[in-house]
XYZ file of C-alpha atoms in Angstrom:
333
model
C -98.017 -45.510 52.577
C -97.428 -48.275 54.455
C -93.630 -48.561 52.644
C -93.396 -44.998 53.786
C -93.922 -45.842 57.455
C -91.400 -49.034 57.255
C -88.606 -46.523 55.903
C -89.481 -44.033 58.633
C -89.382 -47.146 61.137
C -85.712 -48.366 59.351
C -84.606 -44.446 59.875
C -85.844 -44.379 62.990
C -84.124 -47.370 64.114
C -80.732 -47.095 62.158
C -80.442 -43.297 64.093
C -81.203 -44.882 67.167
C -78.316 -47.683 67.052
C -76.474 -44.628 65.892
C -76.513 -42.827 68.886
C -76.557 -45.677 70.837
C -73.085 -46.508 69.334
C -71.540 -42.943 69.911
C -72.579 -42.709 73.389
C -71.227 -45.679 74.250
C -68.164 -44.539 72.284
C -68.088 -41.573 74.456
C -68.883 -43.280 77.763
C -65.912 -45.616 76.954
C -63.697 -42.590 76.151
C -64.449 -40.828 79.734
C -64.042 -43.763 81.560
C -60.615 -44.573 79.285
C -59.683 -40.660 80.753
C -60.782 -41.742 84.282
C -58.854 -44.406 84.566
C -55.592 -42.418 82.849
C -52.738 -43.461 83.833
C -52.381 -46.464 84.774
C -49.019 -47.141 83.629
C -46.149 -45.695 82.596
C -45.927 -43.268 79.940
C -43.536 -42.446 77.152
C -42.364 -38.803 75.527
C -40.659 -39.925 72.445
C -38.017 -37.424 71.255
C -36.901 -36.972 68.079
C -33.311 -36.111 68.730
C -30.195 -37.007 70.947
C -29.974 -36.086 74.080
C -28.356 -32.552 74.748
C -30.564 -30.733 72.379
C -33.416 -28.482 73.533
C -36.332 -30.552 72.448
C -34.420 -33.194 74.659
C -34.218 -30.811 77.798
C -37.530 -29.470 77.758
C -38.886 -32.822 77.500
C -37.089 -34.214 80.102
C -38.153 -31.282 82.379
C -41.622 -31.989 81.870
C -41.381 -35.411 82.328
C -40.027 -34.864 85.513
C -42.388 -33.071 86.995
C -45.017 -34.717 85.384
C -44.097 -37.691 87.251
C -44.717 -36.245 90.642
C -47.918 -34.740 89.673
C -49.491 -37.212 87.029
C -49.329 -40.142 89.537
C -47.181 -42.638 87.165
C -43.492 -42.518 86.014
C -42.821 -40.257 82.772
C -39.944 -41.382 80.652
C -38.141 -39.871 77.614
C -37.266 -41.835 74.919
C -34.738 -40.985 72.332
C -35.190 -42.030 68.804
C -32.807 -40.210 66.807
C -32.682 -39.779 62.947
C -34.218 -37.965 59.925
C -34.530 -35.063 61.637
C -37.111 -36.237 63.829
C -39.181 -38.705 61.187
C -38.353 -41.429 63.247
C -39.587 -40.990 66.417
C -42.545 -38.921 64.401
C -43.536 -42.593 63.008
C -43.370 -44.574 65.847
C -45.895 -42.031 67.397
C -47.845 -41.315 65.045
C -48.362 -45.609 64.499
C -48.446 -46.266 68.853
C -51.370 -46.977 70.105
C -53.675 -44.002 70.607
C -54.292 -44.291 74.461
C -52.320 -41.587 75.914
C -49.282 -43.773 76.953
C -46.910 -42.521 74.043
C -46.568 -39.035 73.489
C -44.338 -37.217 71.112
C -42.022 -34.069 71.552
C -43.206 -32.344 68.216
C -41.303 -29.789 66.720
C -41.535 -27.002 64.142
C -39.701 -29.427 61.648
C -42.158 -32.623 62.224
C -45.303 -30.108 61.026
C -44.578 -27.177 58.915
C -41.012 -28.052 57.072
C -40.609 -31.400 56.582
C -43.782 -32.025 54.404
C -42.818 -29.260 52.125
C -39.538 -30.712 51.229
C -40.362 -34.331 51.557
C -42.491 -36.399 49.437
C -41.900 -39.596 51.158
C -43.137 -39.046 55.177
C -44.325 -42.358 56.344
C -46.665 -40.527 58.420
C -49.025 -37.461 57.638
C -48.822 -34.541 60.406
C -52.398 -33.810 60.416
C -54.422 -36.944 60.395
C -51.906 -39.224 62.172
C -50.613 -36.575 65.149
C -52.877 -34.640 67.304
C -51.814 -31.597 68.841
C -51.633 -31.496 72.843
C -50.160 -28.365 73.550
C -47.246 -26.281 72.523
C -44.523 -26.262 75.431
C -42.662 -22.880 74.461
C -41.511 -20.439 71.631
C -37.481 -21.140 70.973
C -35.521 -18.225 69.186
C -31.756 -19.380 67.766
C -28.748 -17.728 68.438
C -25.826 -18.128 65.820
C -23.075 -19.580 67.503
C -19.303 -19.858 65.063
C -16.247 -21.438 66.443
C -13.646 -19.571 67.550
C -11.043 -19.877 64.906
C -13.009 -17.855 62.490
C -12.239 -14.696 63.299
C -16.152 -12.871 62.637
C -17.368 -10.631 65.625
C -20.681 -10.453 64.557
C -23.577 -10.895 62.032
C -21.842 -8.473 59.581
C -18.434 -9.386 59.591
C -19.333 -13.359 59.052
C -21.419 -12.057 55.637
C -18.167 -10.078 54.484
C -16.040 -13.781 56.042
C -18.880 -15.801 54.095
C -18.729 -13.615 50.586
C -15.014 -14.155 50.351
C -15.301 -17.949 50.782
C -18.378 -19.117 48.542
C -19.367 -22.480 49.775
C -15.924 -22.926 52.218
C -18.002 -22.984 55.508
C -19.456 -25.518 56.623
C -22.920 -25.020 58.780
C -24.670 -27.766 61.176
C -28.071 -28.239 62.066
C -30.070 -30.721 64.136
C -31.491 -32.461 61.011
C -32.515 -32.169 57.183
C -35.916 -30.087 57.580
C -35.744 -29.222 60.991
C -35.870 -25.448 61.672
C -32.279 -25.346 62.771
C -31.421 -26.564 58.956
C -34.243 -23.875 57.129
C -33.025 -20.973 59.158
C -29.406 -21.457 58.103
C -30.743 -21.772 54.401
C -32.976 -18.850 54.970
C -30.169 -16.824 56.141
C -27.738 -17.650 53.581
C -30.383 -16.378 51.021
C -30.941 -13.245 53.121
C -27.541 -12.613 53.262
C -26.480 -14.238 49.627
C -23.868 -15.998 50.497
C -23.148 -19.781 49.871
C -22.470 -22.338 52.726
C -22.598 -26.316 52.838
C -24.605 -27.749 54.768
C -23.754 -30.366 57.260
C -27.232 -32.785 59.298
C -26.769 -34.453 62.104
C -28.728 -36.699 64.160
C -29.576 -34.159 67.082
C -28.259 -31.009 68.420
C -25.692 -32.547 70.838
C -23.864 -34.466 68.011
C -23.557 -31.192 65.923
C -22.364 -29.072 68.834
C -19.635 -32.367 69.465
C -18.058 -31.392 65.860
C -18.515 -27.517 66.358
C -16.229 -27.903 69.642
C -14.003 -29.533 67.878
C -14.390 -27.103 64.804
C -15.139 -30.000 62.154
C -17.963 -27.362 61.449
C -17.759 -23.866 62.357
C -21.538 -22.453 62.423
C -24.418 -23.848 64.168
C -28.135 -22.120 64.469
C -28.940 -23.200 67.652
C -31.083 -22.873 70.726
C -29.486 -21.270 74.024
C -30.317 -23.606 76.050
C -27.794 -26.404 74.449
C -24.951 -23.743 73.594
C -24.810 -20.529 75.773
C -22.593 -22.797 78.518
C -20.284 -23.111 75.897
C -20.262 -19.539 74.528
C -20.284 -17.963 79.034
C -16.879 -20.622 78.657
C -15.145 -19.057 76.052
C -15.511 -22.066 73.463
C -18.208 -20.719 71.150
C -18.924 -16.965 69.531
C -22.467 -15.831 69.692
C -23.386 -13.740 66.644
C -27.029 -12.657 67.069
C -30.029 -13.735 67.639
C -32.694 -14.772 65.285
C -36.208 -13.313 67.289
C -37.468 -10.181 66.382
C -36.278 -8.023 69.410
C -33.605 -8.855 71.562
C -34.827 -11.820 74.000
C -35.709 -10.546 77.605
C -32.685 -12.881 79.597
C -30.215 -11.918 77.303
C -30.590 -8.445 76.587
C -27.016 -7.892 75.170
C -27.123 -10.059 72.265
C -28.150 -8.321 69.022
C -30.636 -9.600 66.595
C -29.967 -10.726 63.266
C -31.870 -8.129 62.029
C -30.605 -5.417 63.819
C -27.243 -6.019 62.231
C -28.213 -5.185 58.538
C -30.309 -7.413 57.502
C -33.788 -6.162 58.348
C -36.858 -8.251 58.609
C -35.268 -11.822 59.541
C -36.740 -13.878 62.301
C -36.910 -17.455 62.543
C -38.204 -18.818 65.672
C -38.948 -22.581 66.146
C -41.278 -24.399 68.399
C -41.744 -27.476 70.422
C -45.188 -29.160 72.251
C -46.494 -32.414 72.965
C -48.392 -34.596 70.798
C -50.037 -37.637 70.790
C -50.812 -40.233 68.343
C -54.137 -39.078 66.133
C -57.081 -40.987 67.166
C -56.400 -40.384 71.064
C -59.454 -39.667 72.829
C -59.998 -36.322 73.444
C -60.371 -36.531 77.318
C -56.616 -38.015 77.742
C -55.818 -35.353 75.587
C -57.016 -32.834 77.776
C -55.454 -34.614 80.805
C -52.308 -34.610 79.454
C -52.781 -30.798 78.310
C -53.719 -29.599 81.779
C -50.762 -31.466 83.444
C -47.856 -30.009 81.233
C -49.736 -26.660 80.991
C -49.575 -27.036 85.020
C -45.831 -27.986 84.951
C -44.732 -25.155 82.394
C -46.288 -22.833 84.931
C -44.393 -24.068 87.838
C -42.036 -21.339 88.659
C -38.603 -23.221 88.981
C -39.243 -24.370 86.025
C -40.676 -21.359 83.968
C -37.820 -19.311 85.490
C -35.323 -22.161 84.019
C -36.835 -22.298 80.936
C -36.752 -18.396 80.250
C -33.284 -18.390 81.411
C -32.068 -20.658 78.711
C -33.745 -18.879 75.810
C -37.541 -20.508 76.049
C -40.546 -18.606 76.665
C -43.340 -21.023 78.061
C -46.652 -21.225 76.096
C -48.886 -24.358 77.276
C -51.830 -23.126 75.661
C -54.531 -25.517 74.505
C -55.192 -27.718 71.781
C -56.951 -25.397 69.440
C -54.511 -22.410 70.374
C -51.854 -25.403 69.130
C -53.388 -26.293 66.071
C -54.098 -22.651 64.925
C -50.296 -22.242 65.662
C -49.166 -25.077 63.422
C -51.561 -23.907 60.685
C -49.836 -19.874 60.971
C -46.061 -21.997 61.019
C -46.957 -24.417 58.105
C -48.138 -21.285 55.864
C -44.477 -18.948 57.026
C -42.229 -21.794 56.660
C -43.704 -23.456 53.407
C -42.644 -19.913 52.160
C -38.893 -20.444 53.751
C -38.584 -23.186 52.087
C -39.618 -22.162 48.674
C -37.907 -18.812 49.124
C -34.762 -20.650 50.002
C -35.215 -23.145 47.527
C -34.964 -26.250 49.384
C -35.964 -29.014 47.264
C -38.482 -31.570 47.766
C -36.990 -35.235 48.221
């Protein structure tokens, strides 16, 4: 009996230090969040500058800046389609002072077509909040002479693997929805990855490629100035500040949509209070009207919904696109 008692005692004692430990844990975090920031703080980006993850990031940081009480800077790491900077977030120190401009590719494409990610999406990056919903518009250079979704298929049939296609990165959305068209459509093109959005559009200026799927923000300038053709659009319905392009679907073939992503993450084991302070200042930002009215104007619809509405989100994207990229049949690596 009295064995019974000392185990009792042991129990007693080990659930004691136990919550001793986790309050003190917790009492550490909030006073970690209380004191956040302190210094300044760093939105890694995944791609060169000129791209849409690039802009949006850089308008948040801006404005974060005036509101958050420290400087916000944006850092470019270009390469792998966004792997890179994914690493060095995902390995930074999980204190709220690096942050990562996550994209659709980072969560739900690359690790179906990859089996060598130095980082894993869902333990080592924690979801912040997703910054808006990005539909692509098909944009060809001029000296093809398509008008539109159809006529590129008939342009496309008639040349079997003769036109060359850009995207932003292998596995980024940009890449899977030109693969994922060119199965809709059954036609063949090559594929061309680049380090970021702004070095493809460089070669589609210059019409070393001739197709890019790509966000408005980073190409309707050149399309309003006569250098670029717009095709369609890749949403579902027609997008609300630019009612006169046609969707892809609308122009025979039914059903497509792809529509890519960005947000903010941080490193995994960042303590949920910073999280939430970070959360409620770009949630704060996306809803500043200059801003919002920008980003809807360039082909972004603000979200800047919480963590859980984020992670439910990547969980809906990982199960659509895993099926892009088996439908498409984009190998693993």
């Amino acid at each position: 009996q009295s064995m019974t008692y000392q185990n009792i005692g042991r129990a007693f004692n080990w659930t004691c230090a136990l919550l001793l430990v986790a309050a003190a844990g917790s009492a550490q975090a909030q006073a970690q969040a209380q004191a956040y920031p302190s210094k300044q703080i760093r939105i890694r980006v995944g791609f060169a500058p000129g791209g849409a993850t690039d802009i949006v990031a850089r308008l948040i940081a801006q404005e974060m800046t005036k509101g958050i009480g420290q400087q916000v800077v944006v850092d470019n790491r270009a390469g792998a389609g966004g792997v890179i900077a994914a690493e060095l977030a995902a390995k930074a120190p999980a204190d709220g002072y690096t942050l990562f401009a996550c994209t659709t590719g980072i969560f739900a494409i690359l690790p179906f077509i990859s089996n060598k990610l130095p980082y894993d999406p869902e333990k080592d990056l924690a979801p912040v909040t997703q910054t808006g919903s990005l539909p692509y518009i098909i944009v060809l250079h001029p000296s093809l002479p398509a008008r539109n979704v159809r006529e590129f298929i008939a342009l496309a049939k008639a040349r079997p693997g003769q036109i060359n296609y850009a995207s932003s990165g292998i596995g980024t959305a940009s890449h899977l929805s030109g693969e994922y068209f060119a199965s809709s459509a059954k036609i063949s093109m090559t594929h061309v990855p680049y380090k970021g959005t702004g070095n493809a559009m460089a070669d589609l200026l210059t019409g070393q490629v001739v197709l890019l799927f790509d966000q408005p923000v980073s190409s309707m300038a050149h399309v309003r100035a006569g250098k670029l053709r717009v095709l369609g659009i890749t949403s579902a319905q027609r997008f609300s500040t630019m009612p006169d392009i046609p969707t892809v679907a609308e122009q025979g073939l039914p059903g497509f949509e792809t529509v890519s992503w960005s947000g903010i993450c941080a490193p995994g084991a960042t303590p949920r209070p910073v999280i939430n302070r970070v959360q409620s200042e770009v949630a704060r930002v996306l809803k500043v009207a200059e801003i919002r009215d920008r980003l809807l104007r360039d082909g972004i619809e603000p979200v800047g919904g919480t963590p859980e509405e984020f992670q439910a989100h990547i969980k809906r994207e990982m199960q659509k696109w895993s099926k892009v990229v088996r439908d498409a049949k984009v190998g693993a690596q």
